[in-house]
Coordinates of C-alpha atoms in Angstrom, one line a residue:
X1 CA 4.8 -29.2 -0.8
X2 CA 2.1 -26.7 0.6
X3 CA 4.5 -25.0 3.3
X4 CA 7.0 -24.9 0.5
X5 CA 5.0 -22.9 -1.7
X6 CA 3.8 -20.8 1.1
X7 CA 7.6 -19.8 1.9
X8 CA 8.2 -19.2 -1.9
X9 CA 5.1 -16.7 -1.8
X10 CA 6.6 -15.2 1.3
X11 CA 9.8 -14.4 -0.1
X12 CA 8.4 -13.4 -3.6
X13 CA 6.1 -10.7 -1.4
X14 CA 9.1 -9.4 0.4
X15 CA 11.0 -8.9 -2.3
X16 CA 8.4 -7.1 -4.1
X17 CA 8.1 -4.9 -1.3
X18 CA 11.5 -4.0 -1.0
X19 CA 11.4 -2.9 -4.5
X20 CA 8.9 -0.7 -3.9
X21 CA 10.6 0.9 -0.5
X22 CA 14.0 1.4 -2.7
X23 CA 11.8 3.3 -5.4
X24 CA 10.0 5.6 -2.9
X25 CA 13.1 6.2 -1.2
X26 CA 15.1 7.1 -4.5
X27 CA 12.1 9.3 -5.4
X28 CA 12.2 11.0 -2.0
X29 CA 16.0 11.4 -2.3
X30 CA 15.3 13.0 -5.8
X31 CA 13.2 15.5 -4.8
X32 CA 14.6 16.4 -1.7
X33 CA 18.1 17.0 -3.1
X34 CA 21.6 16.9 -1.5
X35 CA 21.6 19.9 0.6
X36 CA 18.4 20.3 2.0
X37 CA 16.9 18.9 5.3
X38 CA 13.3 19.8 4.6
X39 CA 11.2 20.7 1.8
X40 CA 7.3 21.3 0.7
X41 CA 6.2 20.0 -2.6
X42 CA 2.9 19.3 -4.5
X43 CA 1.4 15.8 -4.2
X44 CA 1.0 15.3 -7.9
X45 CA 4.9 15.2 -8.6
X46 CA 5.0 12.0 -6.4
X47 CA 2.1 10.7 -8.7
X48 CA 3.7 11.6 -11.8
X49 CA 7.2 9.5 -10.5
X50 CA 5.1 6.5 -9.4
X51 CA 5.4 7.1 -5.9
X52 CA 3.6 4.4 -3.8
X53 CA 2.3 5.9 -0.7
X54 CA 1.2 2.7 1.3
X55 CA 4.8 1.5 1.4
X56 CA 6.8 2.8 4.4
X57 CA 9.2 1.4 6.8
X58 CA 7.7 3.2 10.0
X59 CA 5.5 6.1 11.0
X60 CA 5.4 8.5 13.8
X61 CA 2.6 10.9 15.0
X62 CA 3.8 14.0 16.8
X63 CA 2.5 16.1 19.5
X64 CA 0.1 18.2 17.2
X65 CA -1.4 14.7 15.9
X66 CA 0.2 15.0 12.6
X67 CA 1.5 11.5 11.1
X68 CA 4.8 11.2 9.2
X69 CA 5.4 8.4 7.6
X70 CA 9.1 7.1 6.9
X71 CA 11.2 5.1 4.7
X72 CA 14.4 4.9 6.9
X73 CA 15.8 8.4 7.8
X74 CA 13.4 10.1 5.3
X75 CA 9.6 11.3 6.2
X76 CA 6.8 12.5 4.6
X77 CA 3.6 14.3 6.0
X78 CA 0.5 15.2 3.8
X79 CA 0.8 18.9 4.6
X80 CA -2.6 19.6 3.0
X81 CA -4.4 18.2 0.2
X82 CA -2.4 19.0 -2.4
X83 CA 0.9 19.4 -0.4
X84 CA 3.6 17.4 1.1
X85 CA 6.3 17.8 3.2
X86 CA 9.5 16.2 3.4
X87 CA 11.8 15.9 6.1
X88 CA 15.4 14.3 6.4
X89 CA 16.0 13.1 10.0
X90 CA 19.9 13.8 11.0

């Protein structure tokens, strides 16, 4: 019984996280637009749309020490305290 409850809790958590990732990806796509590969926007735009910064699929630290957080093929980097750079990997 204990293990069954534990498995159920893990499935629920995975479904919840996947929902956050989908929502974040949709927000990134909306802000980026169809034809652009990168854009710089203000952080408060993401906060208004309900973006959750702690949920991402992976990250990359470039040669300059900047960290890019990815959700699938779209990344964001905190450019400054107020601005965020969004980049689509081609």
